[in-house]
Every structure is written in structure tokens, then in C-alpha cells.
XYZ file of C-alpha atoms in Angstrom:
712
model
C 23.658 29.712 -35.699
C 20.395 29.474 -33.798
C 21.891 26.969 -31.399
C 24.699 29.326 -30.385
C 22.273 32.226 -30.186
C 20.080 30.248 -27.779
C 23.078 29.392 -25.624
C 24.141 33.023 -25.570
C 20.642 34.150 -24.607
C 20.521 31.589 -21.809
C 23.844 32.815 -20.453
C 22.675 36.410 -20.649
C 19.456 35.585 -18.755
C 21.498 33.801 -16.096
C 23.722 36.870 -15.638
C 20.711 39.173 -15.373
C 19.052 36.944 -12.786
C 22.270 36.716 -10.741
C 22.558 40.496 -10.802
C 19.010 40.737 -9.470
C 19.779 38.143 -6.797
C 22.926 40.016 -5.703
C 20.919 43.212 -5.349
C 18.289 41.457 -3.232
C 20.888 39.749 -1.046
C 22.184 43.145 0.038
C 18.701 44.064 1.293
C 17.956 40.951 3.338
C 16.964 41.698 6.967
C 18.467 40.254 10.174
C 15.118 38.686 11.114
C 13.473 35.258 11.077
C 11.215 34.284 8.203
C 10.664 32.124 5.146
C 12.237 32.339 1.696
C 10.855 31.107 -1.638
C 13.298 30.137 -4.399
C 12.066 30.465 -8.005
C 13.246 29.080 -11.347
C 13.494 30.800 -14.739
C 9.724 30.740 -15.338
C 8.834 32.021 -11.874
C 7.778 28.661 -10.422
C 8.535 28.208 -6.725
C 10.929 25.252 -6.473
C 11.965 25.444 -2.806
C 10.615 26.925 0.421
C 12.812 27.264 3.489
C 12.816 28.888 6.907
C 15.580 30.795 8.657
C 16.302 32.315 12.046
C 18.264 35.037 10.247
C 17.200 35.479 6.634
C 20.338 37.404 5.664
C 22.720 34.616 6.642
C 20.675 31.673 5.448
C 19.699 32.914 1.982
C 23.227 34.192 1.277
C 24.639 30.753 2.090
C 23.036 29.327 -1.061
C 25.113 31.614 -3.297
C 28.444 31.415 -1.451
C 30.764 28.577 -0.498
C 30.575 24.937 -1.565
C 27.570 22.613 -1.482
C 26.886 18.934 -1.894
C 25.650 17.618 -5.246
C 21.943 17.778 -4.399
C 22.099 21.351 -3.118
C 24.122 22.345 -6.199
C 21.306 20.978 -8.357
C 18.810 23.163 -6.512
C 21.015 26.275 -6.676
C 21.619 25.799 -10.412
C 17.902 26.337 -11.071
C 17.416 29.404 -8.856
C 16.795 32.609 -10.822
C 14.999 34.701 -8.208
C 13.722 34.550 -4.643
C 11.208 36.168 -2.317
C 11.077 36.259 1.452
C 8.478 36.759 4.168
C 9.548 38.156 7.534
C 7.977 36.635 10.668
C 8.013 37.783 14.265
C 9.484 34.533 15.634
C 11.096 31.254 14.681
C 7.880 29.479 15.638
C 5.901 31.491 13.097
C 8.527 30.711 10.456
C 8.111 26.966 11.078
C 4.337 27.129 10.723
C 4.481 29.432 7.694
C 6.943 27.121 5.946
C 4.560 24.185 6.357
C 1.641 26.174 4.926
C 3.690 27.464 1.979
C 4.862 23.960 1.089
C 1.287 22.663 1.108
C 0.202 25.607 -1.041
C 2.942 25.563 -3.700
C 4.227 21.932 -3.655
C 7.849 22.900 -4.497
C 9.703 20.105 -6.277
C 12.801 20.297 -4.059
C 10.979 20.272 -0.719
C 10.103 17.251 1.348
C 6.535 16.678 0.186
C 4.345 14.465 2.322
C 2.467 13.110 -0.694
C 0.670 10.462 1.323
C -0.480 12.752 4.164
C -4.127 12.013 3.309
C -3.801 8.378 2.342
C -3.685 6.855 5.824
C -6.993 5.216 6.723
C -8.855 6.466 9.776
C -11.819 5.013 11.634
C -14.503 7.678 11.828
C -17.715 8.092 13.813
C -19.937 10.434 11.819
C -21.681 13.381 13.421
C -25.301 12.602 12.511
C -28.614 11.948 14.227
C -27.903 8.249 13.777
C -24.073 7.969 13.667
C -22.211 5.568 11.391
C -18.842 3.900 11.746
C -16.651 3.975 8.636
C -13.079 3.660 7.399
C -12.050 6.743 5.458
C -8.961 8.305 3.921
C -10.495 11.770 3.637
C -10.002 13.957 6.665
C -12.379 16.928 6.736
C -13.619 19.267 9.446
C -17.154 17.908 9.755
C -17.324 17.443 13.554
C -16.868 13.696 13.127
C -14.601 11.747 15.471
C -11.467 10.373 13.813
C -9.251 7.635 15.224
C -5.912 6.626 13.765
C -4.051 6.855 11.559
C -3.840 3.190 10.634
C -0.941 2.802 8.154
C -2.180 -0.762 7.681
C -5.570 -0.563 5.940
C -6.269 -4.211 6.776
C -5.947 -3.459 10.504
C -8.428 -0.587 10.171
C -10.978 -2.764 8.353
C -10.611 -5.634 10.819
C -11.051 -3.274 13.775
C -14.205 -1.844 12.173
C -15.604 -5.351 11.641
C -15.041 -6.081 15.320
C -16.798 -2.879 16.378
C -19.695 -3.620 14.012
C -20.232 -6.893 15.892
C -20.122 -5.222 19.280
C -22.044 -1.993 18.627
C -24.971 -2.018 16.141
C -24.771 1.529 14.748
C -26.560 2.119 11.452
C -24.709 0.949 8.337
C -26.511 2.572 5.373
C -25.451 6.028 4.188
C -29.038 6.758 3.136
C -31.803 5.267 5.241
C -33.718 2.683 3.171
C -37.462 1.931 3.228
C -37.054 -1.481 4.831
C -34.608 -3.317 7.059
C -31.505 -4.889 5.551
C -29.400 -7.926 6.373
C -27.425 -6.082 9.067
C -30.584 -5.827 11.222
C -31.229 -9.541 10.943
C -27.673 -10.459 12.020
C -27.801 -8.039 14.957
C -25.373 -5.394 13.621
C -27.872 -2.527 13.157
C -30.776 -1.163 15.242
C -32.672 -0.290 12.023
C -33.418 3.415 12.555
C -34.951 3.263 9.059
C -38.126 1.548 10.374
C -38.085 2.049 14.132
C -37.239 4.729 16.641
C -33.762 4.560 18.178
C -33.243 6.685 21.279
C -30.490 9.289 21.137
C -29.221 7.916 24.463
C -28.626 4.502 22.880
C -26.598 6.031 20.048
C -24.596 8.179 22.469
C -23.863 5.180 24.690
C -22.502 3.182 21.744
C -20.423 6.136 20.525
C -18.850 6.462 23.964
C -18.105 2.730 24.090
C -16.496 2.805 20.625
C -14.472 5.876 21.603
C -13.265 4.130 24.734
C -12.349 1.005 22.753
C -10.398 2.910 20.085
C -8.581 4.909 22.733
C -7.100 1.697 24.087
C -9.780 0.489 26.468
C -10.408 -2.853 24.813
C -9.172 -4.777 27.879
C -11.869 -3.177 30.046
C -14.501 -3.915 27.425
C -13.318 -7.518 27.188
C -13.644 -7.886 30.959
C -17.177 -6.467 30.800
C -18.078 -8.987 28.096
C -16.704 -11.801 30.262
C -18.874 -10.670 33.148
C -21.946 -10.568 30.889
C -21.106 -14.021 29.514
C -20.912 -15.397 33.048
C -24.246 -13.805 33.970
C -26.172 -15.116 30.956
C -24.602 -18.564 31.469
C -26.026 -18.674 34.970
C -29.412 -17.818 33.469
C -28.925 -20.813 31.108
C -28.987 -18.525 28.054
C -26.183 -20.447 26.387
C -26.813 -19.094 22.874
C -26.220 -15.514 24.056
C -23.217 -16.682 26.091
C -21.715 -18.225 22.951
C -22.145 -14.925 21.071
C -20.360 -13.033 23.852
C -17.591 -15.642 23.913
C -17.126 -15.226 20.150
C -16.823 -11.458 20.643
C -14.109 -11.969 23.256
C -12.193 -14.368 20.985
C -12.446 -11.899 18.098
C -11.092 -9.066 20.253
C -8.098 -11.232 21.129
C -7.580 -12.146 17.477
C -7.638 -8.527 16.291
C -5.455 -7.217 19.102
C -2.965 -10.099 19.361
C -0.257 -8.311 17.338
C -0.097 -5.391 19.758
C 2.884 -5.385 22.108
C 3.128 -3.572 25.409
C 6.281 -1.471 25.276
C 5.803 1.012 28.114
C 4.312 0.826 31.556
C 2.321 4.040 31.120
C -0.798 4.333 28.967
C -0.043 7.504 27.023
C -0.882 7.899 23.323
C 2.349 8.879 21.605
C 4.143 8.818 18.273
C 7.860 8.026 18.289
C 10.021 9.304 15.418
C 13.418 8.289 14.165
C 15.244 9.224 10.963
C 18.495 8.539 9.107
C 20.047 9.973 5.945
C 22.384 8.465 3.373
C 23.269 9.106 -0.287
C 20.874 12.049 -0.537
C 17.896 10.062 0.816
C 16.049 10.372 4.106
C 14.088 7.617 5.815
C 11.603 8.471 8.592
C 10.250 5.711 10.817
C 7.169 6.378 12.981
C 5.956 4.123 15.788
C 2.306 4.694 16.695
C 1.705 3.856 20.350
C -1.765 3.937 21.848
C -2.412 3.232 25.513
C 1.186 2.107 25.887
C 0.897 -0.398 23.040
C 2.719 -0.363 19.730
C -0.188 -0.634 17.275
C 1.475 0.272 13.971
C 4.647 1.439 12.276
C 5.136 3.467 9.109
C 8.200 4.146 6.960
C 8.655 7.011 4.460
C 11.645 7.296 2.102
C 12.312 10.384 -0.005
C 15.185 12.486 -1.394
C 16.009 15.669 0.506
C 17.824 18.814 -0.650
C 18.145 21.025 2.423
C 19.678 20.592 5.866
C 18.758 17.140 7.159
C 17.216 18.039 10.537
C 15.235 20.964 9.167
C 13.813 18.787 6.401
C 12.900 16.170 9.002
C 11.042 18.746 11.094
C 9.280 19.939 7.928
C 8.078 16.365 7.403
C 6.730 16.219 10.972
C 4.967 19.585 10.610
C 3.266 18.509 7.383
C 2.191 15.191 8.846
C 0.343 16.773 11.741
C -0.969 19.920 10.047
C -4.183 18.200 8.874
C -4.314 15.226 11.219
C -7.389 15.307 13.480
C -6.385 12.177 15.450
C -3.423 13.559 17.387
C -1.548 11.712 20.133
C -0.949 13.208 23.552
C 2.786 13.503 22.982
C 5.488 12.840 20.417
C 9.117 11.794 20.829
C 11.584 13.366 18.399
C 15.280 12.599 17.947
C 17.579 15.316 19.203
C 19.295 17.683 16.719
C 22.722 16.536 15.459
C 24.455 18.961 17.829
C 22.768 17.309 20.818
C 23.504 13.794 19.553
C 27.175 14.726 19.323
C 27.172 15.981 22.906
C 25.427 12.842 24.168
C 28.038 10.615 22.490
C 30.810 12.699 23.970
C 29.262 12.452 27.456
C 28.947 8.682 27.070
C 32.560 8.445 25.946
C 33.744 10.682 28.757
C 31.917 8.562 31.318
C 34.057 5.552 30.377
C 37.344 7.432 30.290
C 37.809 8.183 26.592
C 39.921 11.297 26.090
C 39.913 14.028 23.472
C 42.719 15.573 21.466
C 43.466 19.220 22.182
C 44.516 21.659 19.421
C 48.206 21.101 20.076
C 47.894 17.479 19.128
C 48.566 16.205 22.678
C 45.979 14.040 24.358
C 44.429 15.361 27.540
C 44.832 12.737 30.216
C 41.664 11.100 31.454
C 40.726 11.228 35.164
C 42.120 7.772 35.796
C 45.598 8.924 34.753
C 46.023 5.897 32.524
C 47.838 7.738 29.749
C 51.427 8.935 29.655
C 53.020 11.367 27.207
C 56.653 10.764 26.224
C 59.110 13.680 25.893
C 59.062 13.551 22.084
C 55.313 14.071 22.032
C 54.578 10.441 21.211
C 52.168 8.777 23.546
C 52.760 5.115 24.214
C 49.698 2.953 24.319
C 49.289 1.402 27.723
C 48.860 -2.300 28.246
C 45.102 -2.018 28.570
C 44.811 -1.074 24.921
C 44.054 2.621 25.362
C 44.444 4.935 22.372
C 47.853 6.210 21.296
C 48.018 9.617 19.622
C 51.142 11.097 18.090
C 52.029 14.810 17.941
C 50.053 15.244 14.704
C 46.901 14.041 16.416
C 46.594 10.824 14.380
C 45.231 7.720 16.059
C 47.056 4.429 16.355
C 44.336 2.843 18.376
C 44.002 -0.724 19.491
C 40.235 -0.454 19.458
C 39.769 -4.140 20.081
C 41.662 -3.850 23.321
C 39.768 -0.678 24.139
C 36.440 -2.421 23.678
C 37.539 -5.403 25.774
C 38.411 -3.101 28.674
C 34.967 -1.461 28.507
C 32.369 -4.220 28.938
C 29.282 -3.888 26.756
C 31.069 -1.878 24.055
C 32.053 -3.417 20.735
C 34.603 -2.074 18.245
C 32.032 -0.032 16.337
C 30.829 1.658 19.532
C 34.427 2.319 20.515
C 35.080 4.063 17.194
C 31.889 6.150 17.590
C 32.877 7.147 21.118
C 36.336 8.303 20.052
C 34.965 10.120 16.990
C 32.399 11.912 19.147
C 35.049 13.160 21.559
C 37.296 14.315 18.730
C 34.405 16.001 16.931
C 33.523 17.962 20.047
C 37.168 18.970 20.492
C 37.507 20.050 16.857
C 34.174 21.815 16.328
C 33.507 23.060 19.848
C 29.784 23.264 19.075
C 28.039 25.115 21.909
C 25.099 23.369 23.559
C 23.072 26.560 23.059
C 22.634 25.662 19.369
C 20.832 22.428 20.241
C 18.852 24.153 23.004
C 17.628 26.843 20.627
C 16.612 24.426 17.907
C 14.776 22.122 20.325
C 13.001 25.101 21.877
C 11.813 26.388 18.482
C 10.442 23.032 17.389
C 8.863 22.325 20.760
C 7.186 25.734 20.911
C 5.856 25.553 17.349
C 4.332 22.086 17.652
C 2.955 22.505 21.175
C 1.340 25.881 20.508
C 0.033 24.989 17.051
C -1.114 21.414 17.648
C -1.680 21.385 21.412
C 0.423 18.293 22.071
C 3.506 17.611 24.140
C 6.903 17.387 22.409
C 9.856 15.589 24.019
C 13.473 15.053 22.969
C 14.443 11.990 25.070
C 18.121 11.887 26.003
C 18.368 8.832 28.254
C 16.450 5.924 29.672
C 13.560 3.932 28.181
C 12.218 6.837 26.128
C 15.613 7.368 24.476
C 15.703 3.643 23.696
C 12.330 3.967 21.947
C 13.677 6.767 19.725
C 16.841 4.756 19.065
C 14.709 1.772 18.050
C 12.829 3.969 15.563
C 16.173 5.194 14.165
C 17.453 1.609 13.867
C 14.328 0.632 11.939
C 14.742 3.650 9.665
C 18.365 2.699 9.000
C 17.341 -0.884 8.213
C 14.649 0.300 5.783
C 17.023 2.665 3.989
C 19.724 0.001 3.709
C 17.141 -2.419 2.358
C 16.155 0.090 -0.330
C 19.762 0.502 -1.451
C 20.312 -3.281 -1.455
C 17.174 -3.864 -3.516
C 18.200 -1.215 -6.041
C 21.675 -2.718 -6.296
C 20.257 -6.233 -6.654
C 17.802 -5.151 -9.367
C 20.605 -3.441 -11.281
C 22.793 -6.540 -11.081
C 19.923 -8.747 -12.213
C 19.085 -6.457 -15.120
C 22.705 -6.330 -16.307
C 23.054 -10.102 -15.975
C 19.768 -10.703 -17.812
C 20.861 -8.492 -20.738
C 24.195 -10.295 -20.972
C 22.585 -13.735 -20.942
C 19.897 -12.697 -23.440
C 22.550 -12.084 -26.086
C 23.892 -15.592 -25.528
C 20.437 -17.149 -25.876
C 19.761 -15.264 -29.120
C 23.210 -15.928 -30.539
C 23.956 -12.231 -30.994
C 26.594 -9.856 -29.722
C 26.221 -8.176 -26.337
C 22.839 -6.459 -26.042
C 22.722 -3.018 -24.473
C 19.924 -1.086 -26.183
C 16.532 -2.695 -26.865
C 13.711 -0.970 -28.769
C 10.244 -2.548 -28.520
C 7.096 -1.813 -30.580
C 3.381 -2.435 -30.057
C 0.282 -1.460 -32.070
C -3.146 -0.535 -30.715
C -6.546 0.057 -32.330
C -10.212 -0.853 -31.964
C -11.462 -2.516 -35.135
C -9.083 -0.360 -37.107
C -10.208 2.988 -35.652
C -7.663 5.457 -34.282
C -4.706 3.152 -35.057
C -1.543 4.066 -33.150
C 1.773 2.499 -32.315
C 4.335 3.055 -29.583
C 8.010 2.383 -28.983
C 9.816 2.007 -25.655
C 13.579 1.846 -25.111
C 15.450 -0.185 -22.505
C 19.152 0.478 -21.932
C 21.069 -2.083 -19.871
C 17.799 -3.581 -18.714
C 16.260 -0.309 -17.491
C 13.637 1.870 -19.233
C 14.890 5.123 -20.776
C 11.636 7.102 -20.850
C 13.141 10.113 -22.583
C 13.580 7.885 -25.646
C 9.963 6.669 -25.780
C 8.086 7.554 -28.993
C 4.425 7.594 -30.121
C 3.168 7.123 -33.676
C -0.174 7.898 -35.273
C -0.596 5.438 -38.141
C -1.110 7.333 -41.398
C -1.190 4.918 -44.351
C -3.030 1.836 -43.059
C -6.798 1.459 -43.348
C -8.520 -1.057 -41.109
C -7.064 -3.482 -38.536
C -3.938 -4.606 -40.441
C -1.272 -5.312 -37.830
C 1.399 -6.361 -40.342
C 1.123 -3.206 -42.473
C 1.012 -1.061 -39.338
C 4.274 -2.679 -38.215
C 5.814 -2.000 -41.630
C 4.881 1.692 -41.520
C 6.135 2.289 -37.995
C 9.420 0.394 -38.505
C 10.001 2.340 -41.723
C 9.306 5.733 -40.098
C 11.436 4.995 -37.050
C 14.577 3.743 -38.794
C 14.434 6.147 -41.715
C 14.745 8.844 -39.077
C 17.529 6.930 -37.309
C 19.510 6.867 -40.550
C 18.685 10.460 -41.488
C 19.628 11.947 -38.094
C 22.435 9.478 -37.367
C 20.785 8.258 -34.147
C 21.922 5.250 -32.130
C 20.851 1.907 -33.588
C 19.468 -0.684 -31.163
C 21.189 -3.994 -30.496
C 17.811 -5.753 -30.576
C 14.327 -4.885 -31.860
C 11.360 -6.480 -30.079
C 7.943 -6.636 -31.754
C 4.685 -7.646 -30.150
C 3.659 -10.741 -32.102
C 4.980 -13.788 -33.892
C 6.119 -14.790 -37.378
C 4.063 -12.231 -39.331
C 5.242 -9.227 -37.336
C 8.879 -10.399 -37.353
C 8.827 -10.924 -41.125
C 7.228 -7.510 -41.721
C 9.891 -5.763 -39.612
C 12.799 -7.658 -41.230
C 11.476 -6.921 -44.720
C 11.550 -3.157 -44.125
C 14.899 -3.172 -42.299
C 16.860 -5.359 -44.707
C 15.196 -4.900 -48.091
C 14.313 -1.186 -47.895
C 16.775 0.346 -45.440
C 19.741 -2.017 -45.650
C 19.886 -2.471 -41.859
C 20.714 -5.792 -40.256
C 19.485 -5.576 -36.670
C 18.228 -8.721 -34.850
C 14.424 -8.761 -34.542
C 12.621 -10.984 -32.051
C 8.924 -11.435 -31.407
C 7.086 -12.005 -28.131
C 4.108 -14.308 -28.531
C 1.310 -14.165 -25.949
C -0.839 -17.033 -24.714
C -4.636 -17.247 -24.390
C -4.469 -15.221 -21.166
C -2.577 -12.429 -22.950
C 0.630 -13.187 -21.057
C 4.119 -13.439 -22.531
C 4.578 -17.084 -23.550
C 7.296 -17.525 -26.226
C 10.324 -15.784 -27.688
C 10.900 -16.139 -31.453
C 13.784 -14.967 -33.635
C 15.311 -15.644 -37.043
C 14.207 -15.864 -40.673
C 12.177 -18.015 -40.725
C 11.383 -17.362 -37.025
C 12.055 -20.154 -34.545
C 11.134 -20.484 -30.885
C 13.952 -19.896 -28.371
C 13.523 -22.283 -25.393
C 13.995 -19.552 -22.790
C 13.115 -20.821 -19.261
C 10.032 -19.005 -17.988
C 11.553 -18.572 -14.533
C 14.776 -16.988 -15.803
C 15.766 -13.343 -15.356
C 15.980 -13.015 -19.161
C 12.318 -14.039 -19.510
C 11.277 -11.619 -16.746
C 13.126 -8.809 -18.536
C 11.307 -9.505 -21.814
C 8.020 -9.707 -19.939
C 8.631 -6.287 -18.373
C 9.488 -4.847 -21.786
C 6.327 -6.249 -23.373
C 4.113 -5.060 -20.511
C 5.663 -1.588 -20.659
C 5.277 -1.104 -24.408
C 1.703 -2.431 -24.240
C 0.854 -0.014 -21.421
C 2.399 2.884 -23.319
C 0.541 2.034 -26.558
C -2.824 1.514 -24.848
C -2.522 4.796 -22.953
C -1.721 6.678 -26.153
C -4.628 5.009 -27.975
C -7.095 6.005 -25.249
C -5.874 9.597 -25.357
C -6.129 9.680 -29.155
C -9.601 8.154 -29.164
C -10.879 10.577 -26.516
C -9.444 13.582 -28.358
C -10.826 12.443 -31.698
C -14.330 12.185 -30.241
C -14.120 15.744 -28.908
C -12.389 17.144 -31.975
C -14.850 15.622 -34.424
C -17.824 17.017 -32.515
C -16.376 20.512 -32.021
C -15.009 20.680 -35.550
C -18.465 19.955 -36.913
C -19.751 23.223 -35.411
C -19.489 26.183 -37.825
C -17.250 28.878 -36.331
C -15.057 26.469 -34.302
C -11.611 25.934 -35.763
C -8.434 24.480 -34.339
C -7.497 27.665 -32.459
C -10.871 28.028 -30.745
C -11.024 24.304 -29.999
C -7.688 24.443 -28.156
C -8.747 27.610 -26.364
C -11.983 25.984 -25.161
C -10.249 22.859 -23.898
C -7.581 24.889 -22.139
C -10.147 27.151 -20.473
C -12.586 24.485 -19.273
C -10.077 21.685 -18.737
C -12.359 18.907 -19.984
C -15.370 18.273 -22.174
C -17.432 17.350 -19.136
C -16.894 20.777 -17.555
C -17.531 22.442 -20.904
C -20.866 20.609 -21.231
C -21.890 21.679 -17.696
C -20.958 25.347 -18.266
C -23.445 28.187 -18.676
C -23.692 30.297 -21.819
C -22.311 33.314 -19.952
C -19.045 31.502 -19.208
C -18.177 31.456 -22.924
C -18.219 35.256 -23.172
C -14.805 35.576 -21.490
C -13.393 33.689 -24.514
C -15.026 36.033 -27.011
C -17.744 33.526 -27.952
C -21.239 34.932 -28.314
C -24.504 33.552 -26.993
C -25.561 31.897 -30.261
C -22.281 30.005 -30.823
C -22.102 29.046 -27.143
C -25.599 27.574 -27.402
C -24.586 25.541 -30.456
C -21.517 24.200 -28.626
C -23.578 23.116 -25.616
C -26.251 21.554 -27.834
C -23.669 19.605 -29.832
C -21.998 18.241 -26.686
C -25.320 17.296 -25.077
C -26.436 15.562 -28.289
C -23.173 13.585 -28.215
C -23.871 12.413 -24.662
C -27.444 11.501 -25.585
C -26.274 9.501 -28.597
C -23.702 7.671 -26.482
């Protein structure tokens, strides 16, 4: 009865929300802006931008959508919108709203602050450091360096060349860095501001791509000191030059100019987007970075959102960025390329328009005969009977795939008739927003070397996305194969569902157990379960296993849940026997039970099964062994995490519960308000008044928590 009532209530709420949405749709303005989609509890789940809010927001509730957009729309129960004065403002506002609300269906640049930067601090005696925190502190940031190793190696090189101070807090005496010539020791002697400024300028020049000039200067110094017979100093300078070459050897010159630029490329497939960025400094490709993530909106808009987020808090900006053209422009470029080699398009009547060379001929019955050069034949219905191989052979440099793309581009232009103004408008909006907001130059290369650089980024993105799909497919095949073979090794029927158990305690205190479930070799986290041990006193692993197995499979029988094909316990003969005793003698269940025995290094070593248990000679390099190892590691992680949570809560609960006037309700209220015991301990007495707790009780709470820390 309650179940049907809940379903009816849910349907009623859905109808009410749709009625509200329909009313709001009628009031949408014909202006640019941002819209915020909300779910049933009012949480913002998607933020988007629109040139015309009325048309864009309505499109979510009319027509057909792909599977991912349908998933988003199914959760929408309300929306808000913010009108802006221009498309540029809408782009910037969207980026800020995404960073503020972190909607689950937006492209979230979760690693926008994880790239390492090399930083020169703004202090009396500056320091050089590698940091992942970007703050507005007047320091000079250089990067980003997607490869943390490259950032650290570059810093080591600069430490050798320029002896800025190393210690965060100046010590009372000199350290090792002074003795090896990597610090001027401002802690014990005066260092002129001019010396610090000179080194900062040299480091800035080096990190901006001037390492060749600095290397030449070092060579000149080495030659000079050699002539003075100061060979020890000459050797030091030579070592610096060699180290510069070693650190910079992986950089490749890709352009003849020396402009700092970032080159973007992206591809989409199966609901995923891959963005590839090439970081070029002083005309050299110094690093590349790949991001893969699911997307739910329109592909190019989500790509631009990614770019906006990436640069919104990046202090080390390039001079210019190259972006791929919008899809409309790409279609036009393909059509132009096809047209330049004589490919023809199909008009609405189904007849092919003759190319300028006059190579095609249309027969009276509307059928076009393919000429001897292998050109494309199109019948009156517009279908292709193309000899693409011959077509490609008659156009040097073009393979069959390129021939297909050329023909498809021409036909797409003929069918859709997309105006070039659409691409112009979109490029203008993006260009204006980024250039005004970030003060950098934005280009959409369409031909030549710069277009090749963007195409190379797109090719790398496509390769990365294909690799992801291949790895997922390979892992799935391996998991399925491992499960199939495991059944053969154990002498059981086919194994699909595996349930694994592990116990955790510290000398018998806060004993807990955990169960994980693997289906077809993959974890099913919705099926994971935690158990607080109730009947066992002290560190008795066998009795703990008995209790947990009994509780789990009594419930399976009572609620008619799915039985596993195999039960895995963490341990050997004792644990297996305890589990089998409960299953067979108490519950009348006959499910295979195997044990995973660990070695002295706490690694999975042996597989045991049977009654009495015997070792199964499973090869340690087999996929079946790797699967069992993953299962044991996962259940151990899950049990340990639960035990730590239980132990931490019990320490807090026991201390708060010992205070007169603090019951379960107040304890939960305190933890919810302060967030943690640490913050509660650091709070002032006045902060407890908002919870209805007086000065006396608040003082007792603080005293009890401080006594606990002192005792610890």
C-alpha cells in the first residue's frame, strides 16, 4: 500500500513541477543569458548559456534527445535564468556559476588547481618553489607543468644557477645550501636587493624560453675563466650547461616564431569528450595534457566551457591560444577542400550538379553513369554507387577514408545548407569573451601550419579516447574470462556473483566486518554491506566470521535475495570451516566457500577451498589470481575504512555521552553544526548559544574535549 502511495506521490510531484516549468517557459525572454536547472530537492544540476533564452531552454522540454540529455532532463524539476546584456557576459557568467555550484551534469574541471607551477615569491628575499596552489599574492607563476617531474627538474636546475634563499623561515645559522653554493644566506649576511632582483629577472627570462641565451652566456663565462686558468670554476659552468641540455632535451621546435601559445583539440564519442592541450613556450612544445570526461550538453559549448574554466584562475597565461573551429566551420572547410578537387554535391532533386571539369554525364532516365576515372555515380534517389578507390587514385594524396569524408561534407552542406554566419557568430562570441576577460589572443586556424597544429591536437585527443575505450573493453574481457576460468579451477559451476568478507578490529575493540560484491568480475558497490559485530567479545576472528555469515545469509533467505556463486573469506582453514559450519549446519545452504591466505608481507598468497580445505595451485601471474587479489584488497580497504570511522565516532560519542545533559539528539546536532570534533573544541562558548546550549553546559563540553586531547 505504501509503495503504491509513494509512486503516486512521486507522479503527482512530477506533474506539479512540469506545470510550473510550462508556466515559466511562457515567460522566457528573447535575450542572452544563463539558465540553472534544478532537481526535486532544489539542487542545481546543470548550468548553461544561451544567445536566446526562450529558444534554448524550451528545447530541453520539446523534441527528441540523445540518451545522456534524456538523463539530465528526467531529473529537472525547476529552473532559473539570469539575463545578460551580451553573449560574452553569458559565457563568463556560466563559468563563474559552474565554479560556484559544481553541477553534476556540467563539465567540471576538477583538476584546474592540480597542475604544478614554478613560483617566485614576492618577498624581501624571494624564494623559488613548485606549487599547486594558485593565489593572488603578487608572486610570479610560470607554467602550468602537467608533468610534475619536469617542474621539479627545472627547479633543481634553477637552484644550481641562481642561489635564491631556500628556507621558508630564516634560520639562525647557515644551512647546507650555502655551503654547496645554492643560497646567499640572507639569514646571516646582508644580500643586496639588486642581487635578488637580478636573479629574479634571469629566472624569469629562463622560464619564458630564454634558456638558449643563458646557455650561451654560461659558455662565454666558461671560456673566460678557462683562460684565467680557473679550471674548477670552468668545470662547474660546464656542468650547468650539460644540465640545461639534459633538462631541455625533450623539447621540440615546432614553429619558427617564439610565441607562447596553447593549442587545443577535442573529439567526442559515446557520450565522452577528450580534450588535448599542447603547451608551447617560445615556439617549443614543452608539455601536453589530456582530459577525458562525460558531457551532457552540446559538444562545442561544453568544450568552450572547459576552456573558460581552465583559464579563469590561471595566472600563467600564454600570449595566444589556438581553438578548433565550430562544427559548422569544419563542415564548410571540408566542403571547400572537396570542391577544390572537383567533388560534386547532390541537389534536392536527386541529380548531381556537374563539376567545373564537366566530367559527369546524366543519362535521360536520371541515372548517372560513372565515368572511367572512377567518379561518383548517383541515381535519381540520390544514393551513391561510388567507386571510392578509383576516386582516391585520381586525386593524389587522398585515401579512401578522405574521399568518403570529402563526399559526406559536400552532401551535408547540400542537405543542411548551414549558413556561414552561424560559425562566424560563435567564433566571435568566444573570441570576444576570452580576449576581453583574459587579455590574450584567440585564433581559429583554418589553413596552413597553425591549422596542422590544431589537427595534431585533435588526432592526439582521438587516440587517447580510443585508447580509453580499448582499455575498458580489454578489462571487461579479462574480467569475464577470469571469472569463467575460476569456476574451472575450483571445480564449480560458472561463477557470476562473488561475495567476499573481511573482519577488522584493534585488540578486539570496535570489531566490525564488511562485505563486497563482484558481479562478472566487476565491483557492484550498491551491494556492499557493513556489519558492527554484536555478540563477540575480544579478538576472535572465527566467531566474528560465524556471526557475520549467519546475519548475512539469514537475511538472504528471509528476503529471498540472490545467493552468490562463491563466498570468499579473508583467511585460511579456520575461517573457511567457520563459514561452512553456519551455512550448511544452521542454514542448510551449500555455497562454495574459498579462503585467501596472505603471506608475511600481507599480500595474497594462496587460494584454499573444500572441507577439509586444500590449496588450489592457481598460477600467481594468471588473470584469475589477479581477480582474487583485487577482491581481497577491496574488501580489506572497505573493512578498514569502516573500522576507522567506527573507532573515531566511538571516541567522540563516549566523551560527549559522559557529559550530563548531552543525549543522542544533542550529540548529532553538535556534530552537524560544527562539522568535526576539532572545530567543536576550538569554538567559543558563545557559538553554542545558537544551538540552545547555555554557557555552563558549553563550558563542560569544551572542558571534556580538551581533557580528551590532553589525555591522548
